[in-house]
mmCIF file of C-alpha atoms and ligand atoms in Angstrom:
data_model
loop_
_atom_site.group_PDB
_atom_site.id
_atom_site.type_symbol
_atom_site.label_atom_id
_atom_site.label_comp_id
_atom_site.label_asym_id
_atom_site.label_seq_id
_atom_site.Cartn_x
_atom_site.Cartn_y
_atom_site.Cartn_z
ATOM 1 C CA UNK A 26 27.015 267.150 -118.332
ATOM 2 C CA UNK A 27 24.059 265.472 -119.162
ATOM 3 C CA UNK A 28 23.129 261.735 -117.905
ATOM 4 C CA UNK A 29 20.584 261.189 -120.354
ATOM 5 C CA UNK A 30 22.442 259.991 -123.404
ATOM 6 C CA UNK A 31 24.474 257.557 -121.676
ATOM 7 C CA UNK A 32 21.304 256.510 -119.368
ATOM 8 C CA UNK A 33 18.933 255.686 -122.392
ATOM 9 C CA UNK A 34 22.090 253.296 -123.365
ATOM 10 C CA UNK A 35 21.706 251.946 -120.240
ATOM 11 C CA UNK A 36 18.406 251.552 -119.949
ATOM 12 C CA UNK A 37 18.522 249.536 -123.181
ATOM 13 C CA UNK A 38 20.797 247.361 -122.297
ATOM 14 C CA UNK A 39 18.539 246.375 -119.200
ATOM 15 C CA UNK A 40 15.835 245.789 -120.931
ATOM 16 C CA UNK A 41 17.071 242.988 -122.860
ATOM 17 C CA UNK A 42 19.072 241.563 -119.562
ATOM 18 C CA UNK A 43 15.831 241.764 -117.585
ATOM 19 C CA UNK A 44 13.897 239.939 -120.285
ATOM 20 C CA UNK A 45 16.356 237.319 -120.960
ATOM 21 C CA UNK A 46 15.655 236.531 -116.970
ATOM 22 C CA UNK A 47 12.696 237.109 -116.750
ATOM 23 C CA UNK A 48 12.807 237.953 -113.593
ATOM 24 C CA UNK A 49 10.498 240.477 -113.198
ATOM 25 C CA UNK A 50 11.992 242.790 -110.624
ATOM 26 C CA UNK A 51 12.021 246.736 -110.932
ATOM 27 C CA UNK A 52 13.758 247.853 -113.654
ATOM 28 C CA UNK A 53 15.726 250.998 -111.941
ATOM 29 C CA UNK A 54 16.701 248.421 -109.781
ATOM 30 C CA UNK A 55 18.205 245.815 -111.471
ATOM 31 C CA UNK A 56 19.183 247.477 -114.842
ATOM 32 C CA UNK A 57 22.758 248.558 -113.632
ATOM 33 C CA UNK A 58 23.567 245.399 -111.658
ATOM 34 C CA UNK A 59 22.639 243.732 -115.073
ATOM 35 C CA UNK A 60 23.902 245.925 -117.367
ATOM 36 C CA UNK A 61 27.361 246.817 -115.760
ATOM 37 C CA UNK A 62 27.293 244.252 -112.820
ATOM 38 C CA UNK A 63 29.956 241.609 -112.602
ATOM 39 C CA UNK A 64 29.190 237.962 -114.014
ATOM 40 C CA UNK A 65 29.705 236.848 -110.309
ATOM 41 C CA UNK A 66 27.200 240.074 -109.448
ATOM 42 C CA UNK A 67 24.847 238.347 -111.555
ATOM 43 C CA UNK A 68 24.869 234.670 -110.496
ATOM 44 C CA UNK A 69 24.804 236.163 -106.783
ATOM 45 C CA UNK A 70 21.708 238.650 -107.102
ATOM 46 C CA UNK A 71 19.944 236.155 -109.913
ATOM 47 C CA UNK A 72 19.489 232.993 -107.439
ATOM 48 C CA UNK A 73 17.064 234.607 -105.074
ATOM 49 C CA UNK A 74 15.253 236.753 -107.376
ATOM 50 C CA UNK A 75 14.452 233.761 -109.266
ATOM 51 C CA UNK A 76 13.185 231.820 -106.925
ATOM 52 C CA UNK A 77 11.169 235.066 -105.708
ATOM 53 C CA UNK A 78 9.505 235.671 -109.449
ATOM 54 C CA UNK A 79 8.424 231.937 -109.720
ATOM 55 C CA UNK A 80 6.265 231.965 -106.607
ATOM 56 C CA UNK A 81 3.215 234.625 -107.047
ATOM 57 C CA UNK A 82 4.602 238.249 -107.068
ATOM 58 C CA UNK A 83 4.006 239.634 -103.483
ATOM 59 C CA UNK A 84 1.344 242.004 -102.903
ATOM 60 C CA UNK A 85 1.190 245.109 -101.038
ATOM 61 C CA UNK A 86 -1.029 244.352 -97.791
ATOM 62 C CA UNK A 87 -4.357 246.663 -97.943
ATOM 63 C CA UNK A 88 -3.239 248.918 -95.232
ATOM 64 C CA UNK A 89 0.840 249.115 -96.126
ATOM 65 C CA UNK A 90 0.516 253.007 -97.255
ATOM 66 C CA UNK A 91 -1.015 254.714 -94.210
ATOM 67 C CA UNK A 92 -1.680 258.150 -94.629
ATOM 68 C CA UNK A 93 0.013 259.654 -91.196
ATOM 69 C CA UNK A 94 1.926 261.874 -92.778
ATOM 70 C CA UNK A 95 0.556 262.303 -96.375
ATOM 71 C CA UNK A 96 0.372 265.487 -96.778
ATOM 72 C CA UNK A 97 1.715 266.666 -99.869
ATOM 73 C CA UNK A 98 1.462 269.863 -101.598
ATOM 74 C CA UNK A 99 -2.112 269.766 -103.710
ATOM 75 C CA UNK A 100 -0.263 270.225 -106.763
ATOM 76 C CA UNK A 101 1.659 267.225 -106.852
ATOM 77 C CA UNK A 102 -1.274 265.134 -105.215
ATOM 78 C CA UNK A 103 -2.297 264.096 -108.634
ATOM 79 C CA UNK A 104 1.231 263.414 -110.594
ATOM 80 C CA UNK A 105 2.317 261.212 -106.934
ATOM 81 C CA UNK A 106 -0.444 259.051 -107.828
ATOM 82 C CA UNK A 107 0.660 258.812 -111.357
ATOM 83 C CA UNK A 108 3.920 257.941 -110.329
ATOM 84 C CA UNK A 109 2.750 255.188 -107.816
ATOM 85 C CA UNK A 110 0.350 253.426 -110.239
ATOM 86 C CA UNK A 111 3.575 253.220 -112.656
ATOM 87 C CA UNK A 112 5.881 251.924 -110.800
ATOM 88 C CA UNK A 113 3.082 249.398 -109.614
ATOM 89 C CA UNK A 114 2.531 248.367 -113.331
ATOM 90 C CA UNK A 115 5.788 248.156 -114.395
ATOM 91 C CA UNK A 116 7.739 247.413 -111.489
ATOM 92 C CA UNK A 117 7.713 242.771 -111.772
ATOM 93 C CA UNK A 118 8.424 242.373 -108.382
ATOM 94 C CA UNK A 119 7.832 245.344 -106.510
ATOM 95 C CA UNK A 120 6.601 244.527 -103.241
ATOM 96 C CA UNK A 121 8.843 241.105 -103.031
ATOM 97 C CA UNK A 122 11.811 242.897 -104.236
ATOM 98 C CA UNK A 123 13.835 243.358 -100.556
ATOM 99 C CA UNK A 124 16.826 245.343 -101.145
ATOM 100 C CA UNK A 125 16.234 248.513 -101.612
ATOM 101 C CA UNK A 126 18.296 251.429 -99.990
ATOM 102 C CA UNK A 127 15.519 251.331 -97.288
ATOM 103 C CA UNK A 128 15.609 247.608 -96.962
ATOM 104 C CA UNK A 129 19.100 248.047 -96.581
ATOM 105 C CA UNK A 130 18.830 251.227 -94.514
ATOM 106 C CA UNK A 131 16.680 249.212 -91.946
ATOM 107 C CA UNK A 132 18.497 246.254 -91.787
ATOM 108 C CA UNK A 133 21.268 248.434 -89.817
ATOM 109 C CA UNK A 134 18.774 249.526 -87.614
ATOM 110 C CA UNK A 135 17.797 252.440 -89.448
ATOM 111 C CA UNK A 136 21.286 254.784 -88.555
ATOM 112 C CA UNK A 137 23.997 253.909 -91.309
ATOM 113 C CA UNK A 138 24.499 252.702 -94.586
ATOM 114 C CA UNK A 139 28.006 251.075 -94.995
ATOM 115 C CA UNK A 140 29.898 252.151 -98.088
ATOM 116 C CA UNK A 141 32.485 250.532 -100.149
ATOM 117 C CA UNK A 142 34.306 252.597 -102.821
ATOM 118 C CA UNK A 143 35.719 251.246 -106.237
ATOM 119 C CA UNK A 144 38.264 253.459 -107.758
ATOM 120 C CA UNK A 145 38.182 252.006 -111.031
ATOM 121 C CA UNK A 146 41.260 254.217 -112.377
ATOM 122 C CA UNK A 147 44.975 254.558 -111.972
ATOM 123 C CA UNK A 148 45.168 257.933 -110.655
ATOM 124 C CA UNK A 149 46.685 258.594 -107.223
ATOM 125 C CA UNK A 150 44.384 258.956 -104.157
ATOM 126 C CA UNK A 151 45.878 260.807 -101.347
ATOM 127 C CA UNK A 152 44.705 260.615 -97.704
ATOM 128 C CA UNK A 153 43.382 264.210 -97.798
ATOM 129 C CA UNK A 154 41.026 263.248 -101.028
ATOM 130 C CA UNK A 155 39.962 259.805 -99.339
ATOM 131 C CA UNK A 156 38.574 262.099 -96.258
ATOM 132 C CA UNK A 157 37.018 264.065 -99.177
ATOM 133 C CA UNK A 158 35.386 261.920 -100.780
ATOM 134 C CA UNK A 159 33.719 260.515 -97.639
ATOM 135 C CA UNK A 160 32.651 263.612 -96.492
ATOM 136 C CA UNK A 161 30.834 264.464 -99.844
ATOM 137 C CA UNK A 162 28.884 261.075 -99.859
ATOM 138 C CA UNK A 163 27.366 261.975 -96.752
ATOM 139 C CA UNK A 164 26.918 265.616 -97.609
ATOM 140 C CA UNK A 165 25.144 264.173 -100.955
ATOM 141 C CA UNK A 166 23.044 261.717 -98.888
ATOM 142 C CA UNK A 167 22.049 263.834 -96.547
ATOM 143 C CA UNK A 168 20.265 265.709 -99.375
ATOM 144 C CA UNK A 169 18.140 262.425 -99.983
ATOM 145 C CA UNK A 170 17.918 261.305 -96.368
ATOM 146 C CA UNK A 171 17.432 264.419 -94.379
ATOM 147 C CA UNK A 172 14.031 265.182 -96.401
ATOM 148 C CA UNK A 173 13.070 261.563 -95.286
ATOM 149 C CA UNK A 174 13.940 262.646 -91.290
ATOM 150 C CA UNK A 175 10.843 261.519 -89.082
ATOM 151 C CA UNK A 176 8.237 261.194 -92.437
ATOM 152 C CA UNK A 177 5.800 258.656 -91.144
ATOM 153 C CA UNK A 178 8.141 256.566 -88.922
ATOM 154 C CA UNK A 179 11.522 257.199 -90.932
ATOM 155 C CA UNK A 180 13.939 257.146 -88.117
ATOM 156 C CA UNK A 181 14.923 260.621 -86.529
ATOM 157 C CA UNK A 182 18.515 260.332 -86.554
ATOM 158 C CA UNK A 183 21.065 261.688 -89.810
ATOM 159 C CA UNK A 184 21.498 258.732 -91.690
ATOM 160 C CA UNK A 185 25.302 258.006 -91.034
ATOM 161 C CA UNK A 186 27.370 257.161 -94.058
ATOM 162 C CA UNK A 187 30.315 254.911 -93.689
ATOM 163 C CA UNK A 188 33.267 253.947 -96.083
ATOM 164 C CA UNK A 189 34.339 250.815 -94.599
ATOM 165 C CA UNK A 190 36.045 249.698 -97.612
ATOM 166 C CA UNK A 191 38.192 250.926 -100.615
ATOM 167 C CA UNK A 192 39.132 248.779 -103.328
ATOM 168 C CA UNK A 193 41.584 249.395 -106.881
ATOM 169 C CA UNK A 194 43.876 247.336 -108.429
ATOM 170 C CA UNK A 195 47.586 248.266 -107.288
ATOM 171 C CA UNK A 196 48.148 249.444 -103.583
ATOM 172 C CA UNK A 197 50.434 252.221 -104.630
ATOM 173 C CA UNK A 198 47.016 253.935 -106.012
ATOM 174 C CA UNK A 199 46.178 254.364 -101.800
ATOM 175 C CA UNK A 200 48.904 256.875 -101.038
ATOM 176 C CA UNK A 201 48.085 256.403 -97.003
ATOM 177 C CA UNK A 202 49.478 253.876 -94.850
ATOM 178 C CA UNK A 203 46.983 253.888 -91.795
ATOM 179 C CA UNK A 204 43.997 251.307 -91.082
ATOM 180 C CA UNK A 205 41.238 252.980 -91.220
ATOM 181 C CA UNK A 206 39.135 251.819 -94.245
ATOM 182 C CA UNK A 207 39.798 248.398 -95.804
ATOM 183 C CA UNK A 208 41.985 247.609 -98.653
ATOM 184 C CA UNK A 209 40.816 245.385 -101.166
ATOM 185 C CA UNK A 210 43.662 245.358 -104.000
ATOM 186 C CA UNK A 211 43.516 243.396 -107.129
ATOM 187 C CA UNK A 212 40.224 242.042 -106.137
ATOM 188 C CA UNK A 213 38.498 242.257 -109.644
ATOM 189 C CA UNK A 214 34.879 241.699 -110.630
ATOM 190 C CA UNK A 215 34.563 239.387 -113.375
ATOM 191 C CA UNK A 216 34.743 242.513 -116.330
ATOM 192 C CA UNK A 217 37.964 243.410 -114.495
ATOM 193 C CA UNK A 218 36.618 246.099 -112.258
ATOM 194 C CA UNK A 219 38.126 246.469 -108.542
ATOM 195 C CA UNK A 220 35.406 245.507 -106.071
ATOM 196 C CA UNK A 221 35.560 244.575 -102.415
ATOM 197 C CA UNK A 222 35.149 241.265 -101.310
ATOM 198 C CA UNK A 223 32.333 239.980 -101.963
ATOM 199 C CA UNK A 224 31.593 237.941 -98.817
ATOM 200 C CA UNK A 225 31.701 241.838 -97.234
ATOM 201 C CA UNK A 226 28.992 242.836 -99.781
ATOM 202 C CA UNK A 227 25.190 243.389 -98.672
ATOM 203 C CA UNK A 228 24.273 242.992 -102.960
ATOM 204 C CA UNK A 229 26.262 239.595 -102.687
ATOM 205 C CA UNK A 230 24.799 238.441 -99.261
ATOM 206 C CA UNK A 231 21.075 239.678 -99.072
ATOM 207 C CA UNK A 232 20.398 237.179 -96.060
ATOM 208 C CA UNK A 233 22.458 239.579 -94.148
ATOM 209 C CA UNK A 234 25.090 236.676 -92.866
ATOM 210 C CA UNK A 235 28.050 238.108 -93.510
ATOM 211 C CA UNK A 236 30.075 235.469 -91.693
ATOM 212 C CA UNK A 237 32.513 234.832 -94.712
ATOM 213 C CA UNK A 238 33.463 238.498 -94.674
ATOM 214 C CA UNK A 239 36.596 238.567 -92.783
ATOM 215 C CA UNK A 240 36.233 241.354 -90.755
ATOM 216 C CA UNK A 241 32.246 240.071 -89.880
ATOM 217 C CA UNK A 242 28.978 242.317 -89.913
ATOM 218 C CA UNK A 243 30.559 245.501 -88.669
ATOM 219 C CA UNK A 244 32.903 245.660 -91.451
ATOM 220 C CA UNK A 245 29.997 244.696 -94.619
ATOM 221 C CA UNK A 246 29.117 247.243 -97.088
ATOM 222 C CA UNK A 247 25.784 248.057 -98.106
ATOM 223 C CA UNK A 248 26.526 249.685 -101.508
ATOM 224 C CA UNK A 249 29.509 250.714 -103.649
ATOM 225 C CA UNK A 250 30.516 253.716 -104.951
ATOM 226 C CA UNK A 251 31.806 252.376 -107.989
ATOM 227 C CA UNK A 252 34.177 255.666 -109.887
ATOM 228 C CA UNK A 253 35.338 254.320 -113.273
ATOM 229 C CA UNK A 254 37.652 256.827 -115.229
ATOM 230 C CA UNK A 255 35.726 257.696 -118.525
ATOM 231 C CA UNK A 256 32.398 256.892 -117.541
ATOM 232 C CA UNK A 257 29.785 259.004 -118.990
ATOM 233 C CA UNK A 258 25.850 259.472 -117.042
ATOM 234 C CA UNK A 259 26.123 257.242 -114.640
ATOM 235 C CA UNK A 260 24.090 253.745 -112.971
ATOM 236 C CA UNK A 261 22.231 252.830 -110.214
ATOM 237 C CA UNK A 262 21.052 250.397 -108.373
ATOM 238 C CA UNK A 263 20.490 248.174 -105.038
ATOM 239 C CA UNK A 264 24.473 247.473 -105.112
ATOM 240 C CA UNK A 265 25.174 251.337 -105.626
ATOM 241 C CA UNK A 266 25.934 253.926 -107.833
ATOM 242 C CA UNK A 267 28.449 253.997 -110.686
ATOM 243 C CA UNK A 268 29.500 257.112 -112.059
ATOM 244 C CA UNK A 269 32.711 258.562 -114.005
ATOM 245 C CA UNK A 270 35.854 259.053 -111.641
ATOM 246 C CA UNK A 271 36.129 262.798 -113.728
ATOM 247 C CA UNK A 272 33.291 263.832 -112.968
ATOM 248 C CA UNK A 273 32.651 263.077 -109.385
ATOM 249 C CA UNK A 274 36.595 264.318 -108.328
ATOM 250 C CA UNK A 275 35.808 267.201 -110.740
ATOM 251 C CA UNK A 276 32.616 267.850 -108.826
ATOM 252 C CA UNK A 277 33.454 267.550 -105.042
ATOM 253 C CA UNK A 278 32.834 271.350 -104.385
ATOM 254 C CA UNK A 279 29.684 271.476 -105.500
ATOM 255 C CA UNK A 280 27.115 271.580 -103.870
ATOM 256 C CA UNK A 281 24.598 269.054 -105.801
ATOM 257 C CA UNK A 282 26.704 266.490 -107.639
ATOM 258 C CA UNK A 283 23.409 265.812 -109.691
ATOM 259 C CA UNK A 284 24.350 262.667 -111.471
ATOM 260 C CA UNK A 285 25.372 260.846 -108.332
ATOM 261 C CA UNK A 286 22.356 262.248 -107.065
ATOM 262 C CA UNK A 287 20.065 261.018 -109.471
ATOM 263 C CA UNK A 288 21.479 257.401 -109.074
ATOM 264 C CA UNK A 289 21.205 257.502 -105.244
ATOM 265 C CA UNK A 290 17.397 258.086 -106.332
ATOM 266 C CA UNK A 291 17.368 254.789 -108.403
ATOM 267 C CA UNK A 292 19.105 252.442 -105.218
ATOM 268 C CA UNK A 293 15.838 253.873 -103.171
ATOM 269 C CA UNK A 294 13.525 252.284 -105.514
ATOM 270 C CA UNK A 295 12.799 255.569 -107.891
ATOM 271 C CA UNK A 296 11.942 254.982 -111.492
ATOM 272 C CA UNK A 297 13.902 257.085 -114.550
ATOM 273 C CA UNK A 298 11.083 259.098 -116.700
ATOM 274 C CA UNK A 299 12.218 259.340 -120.338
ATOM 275 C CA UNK A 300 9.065 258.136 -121.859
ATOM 276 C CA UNK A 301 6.761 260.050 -119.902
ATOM 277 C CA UNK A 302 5.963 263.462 -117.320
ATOM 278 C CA UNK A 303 3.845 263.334 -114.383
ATOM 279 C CA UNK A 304 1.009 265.691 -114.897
ATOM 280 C CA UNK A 305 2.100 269.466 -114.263
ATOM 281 C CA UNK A 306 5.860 268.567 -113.178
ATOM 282 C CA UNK A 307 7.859 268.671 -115.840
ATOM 283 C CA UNK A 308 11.118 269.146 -113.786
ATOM 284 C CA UNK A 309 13.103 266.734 -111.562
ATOM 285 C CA UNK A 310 15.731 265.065 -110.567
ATOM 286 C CA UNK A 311 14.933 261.671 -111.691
ATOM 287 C CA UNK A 312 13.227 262.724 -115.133
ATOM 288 C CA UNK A 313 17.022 263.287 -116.224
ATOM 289 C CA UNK A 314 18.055 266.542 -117.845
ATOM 290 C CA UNK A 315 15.835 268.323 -116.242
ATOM 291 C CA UNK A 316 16.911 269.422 -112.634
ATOM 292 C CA UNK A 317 20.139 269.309 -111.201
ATOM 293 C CA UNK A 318 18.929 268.867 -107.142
ATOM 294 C CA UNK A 319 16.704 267.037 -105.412
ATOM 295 C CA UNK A 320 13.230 268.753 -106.104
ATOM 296 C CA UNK A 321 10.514 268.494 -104.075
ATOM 297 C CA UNK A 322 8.559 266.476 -105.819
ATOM 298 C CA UNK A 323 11.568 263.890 -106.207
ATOM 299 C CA UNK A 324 11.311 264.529 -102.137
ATOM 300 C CA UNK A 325 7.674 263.643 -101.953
ATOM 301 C CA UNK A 326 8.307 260.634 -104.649
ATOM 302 C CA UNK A 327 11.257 258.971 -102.361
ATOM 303 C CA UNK A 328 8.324 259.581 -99.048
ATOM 304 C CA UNK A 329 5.927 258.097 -101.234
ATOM 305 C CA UNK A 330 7.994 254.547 -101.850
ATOM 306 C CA UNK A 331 8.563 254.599 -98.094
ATOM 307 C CA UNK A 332 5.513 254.367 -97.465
ATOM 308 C CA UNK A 333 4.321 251.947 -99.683
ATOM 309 C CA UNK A 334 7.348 249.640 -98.179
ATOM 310 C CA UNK A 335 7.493 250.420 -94.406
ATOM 311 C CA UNK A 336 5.176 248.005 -93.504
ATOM 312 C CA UNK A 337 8.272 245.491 -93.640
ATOM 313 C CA UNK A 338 9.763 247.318 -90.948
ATOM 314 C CA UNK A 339 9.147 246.893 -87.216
ATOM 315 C CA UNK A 340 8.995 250.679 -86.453
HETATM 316 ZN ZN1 ZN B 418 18.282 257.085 -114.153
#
């Protein structure tokens, strides 16, 4: 299944949301947050922003993209810098934008990303599919993160994934009775979706003061998996990724669950490419309907952003 038809819809949809707010900010970033985000998921992730895009737009210091370990094949030298210098033109707020997967990544000290998942549907999770579906987000990450391993001060550890958090809206959904993810049940987003608490949520709380969320710091989430039954393509974002609860449970044998893929892409800052191709690569993950894996080039794309952002870091 394609993500392309129902991305394009998305994309339009940002487009206008982004422009009504002028805020400026990177539009793989803030399209789904906008487009399918929460009213409260807007007010939350608006107020800083805004106050971000009325100063001057942050600029990259001289020196941010060092070239330690910049060493990518000669063929996709020249489409990289294509890539770069578009995301730099189109991209509002792209160096003062600071929650990115990366931003995110770092602000756990570089080891784990805290997950939250939304199981926007009815149908019966068992204990044995929770442990699943855990285990597959970190296989799928790892095919993102391990490529990152080391690159020009990325940490060296596997980037842990945790699922601190599962929210729907009736408890006998969650056929397990043990503690050891947190229940958030008939906690709805302001369209009606299940969400975890928002005090727990990184997207909701980008100060990193998570002092509201009742089970503190240790117990935030970074990003949602957000599974909605009848979702087609999918979204994604700095809150997460959204794609359709059929198609992910349908999909957790496989060994590339490309949509999910492609939106994990988008929360690390990668732009979608439906109006244009990088010179010579006309295959790729994030260039939609046209790879079903993480390429190299989408590899060298995702080392390229990091890069151009680690300077925030103290590495
Ligand atoms: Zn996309």
């Amino acid at each position: 299944m394609s993500p392309l038809k129902s991305a394009r819809r998305w994309r339009a949809t940002l487009v206008t949301a982004v422009a009504a707010a002028t805020l400026g900010i990177g539009t793989a970033l803030t399209a789904p947050a906008t487009a399918a985000g929460p009213p409260a998921a807007q007010t939350a992730v608006v107020a800083p922003q805004e106050s971000d895009a009325t100063a001057a737009a942050p600029q990259a210091p001289a020196d941010a993209a060092t070239t330690a370990d910049w060493n990518p094949p000669a063929h996709l030298v020249q489409p990289l810098d294509e890539v770069w210098r578009h995301v730099e033109q189109t991209y509002g707020n792209l160096y003062g934008f600071r929650n990115y997967g990366w931003d995110q990544l770092m602000a756990n000290g570089g080891g784990h990303l805290n997950y939250c998942v939304r199981w926007e549907s009815g149908a019966p999770v068992s204990a044995q599919l929770r442990d699943q579906v855990h285990r597959v987000l970190q296989e799928q990450s790892d095919k993102w993160y391990d490529r990152m391993r080391g690159f020009d001060g990325f940490p060296q550890a596997r980037v842990q994934i945790n699922v601190v958090g599962w929210a729907t809206a009736n408890r006998s959904t969650f056929q397990w009775d043990d503690d050891s993810v947190d229940l958030y049940i008939g906690n709805l987003d302001g369209a009606g979706a299940p969400q975890c608490a928002p005090e727990c949520g990184r997207f909701f709380n980008q100060d990193g003061n998570y002092t509201r969320c009742p089970g503190g710091a240790a117990r935030h989430y970074d990003q949602s998996l957000w599974l909605t039954d009848g979702f087609g393509g999918g979204a994604g974002g700095d809150w997460g990724q959204r794609i359709g609860r059929e198609y992910f449970v349908g999909a957790l044998n496989q060994p590339d669950i490309h949509i999910l893929l492609h939106e994990i892409g988008h929360t690390l800052g990668l732009d979608d490419f439906y109006d244009w191709t990088p010179t010579g690569v006309p295959n790729f993950l994030m260039k939609a309907g046209t790879a079903t894996q993480v390429t190299e080039f989408d590899v060298w794309m995702a080392r390229d952003f990091w890069r151009h952002m680690k300077y925030r870091y103290d590495l």
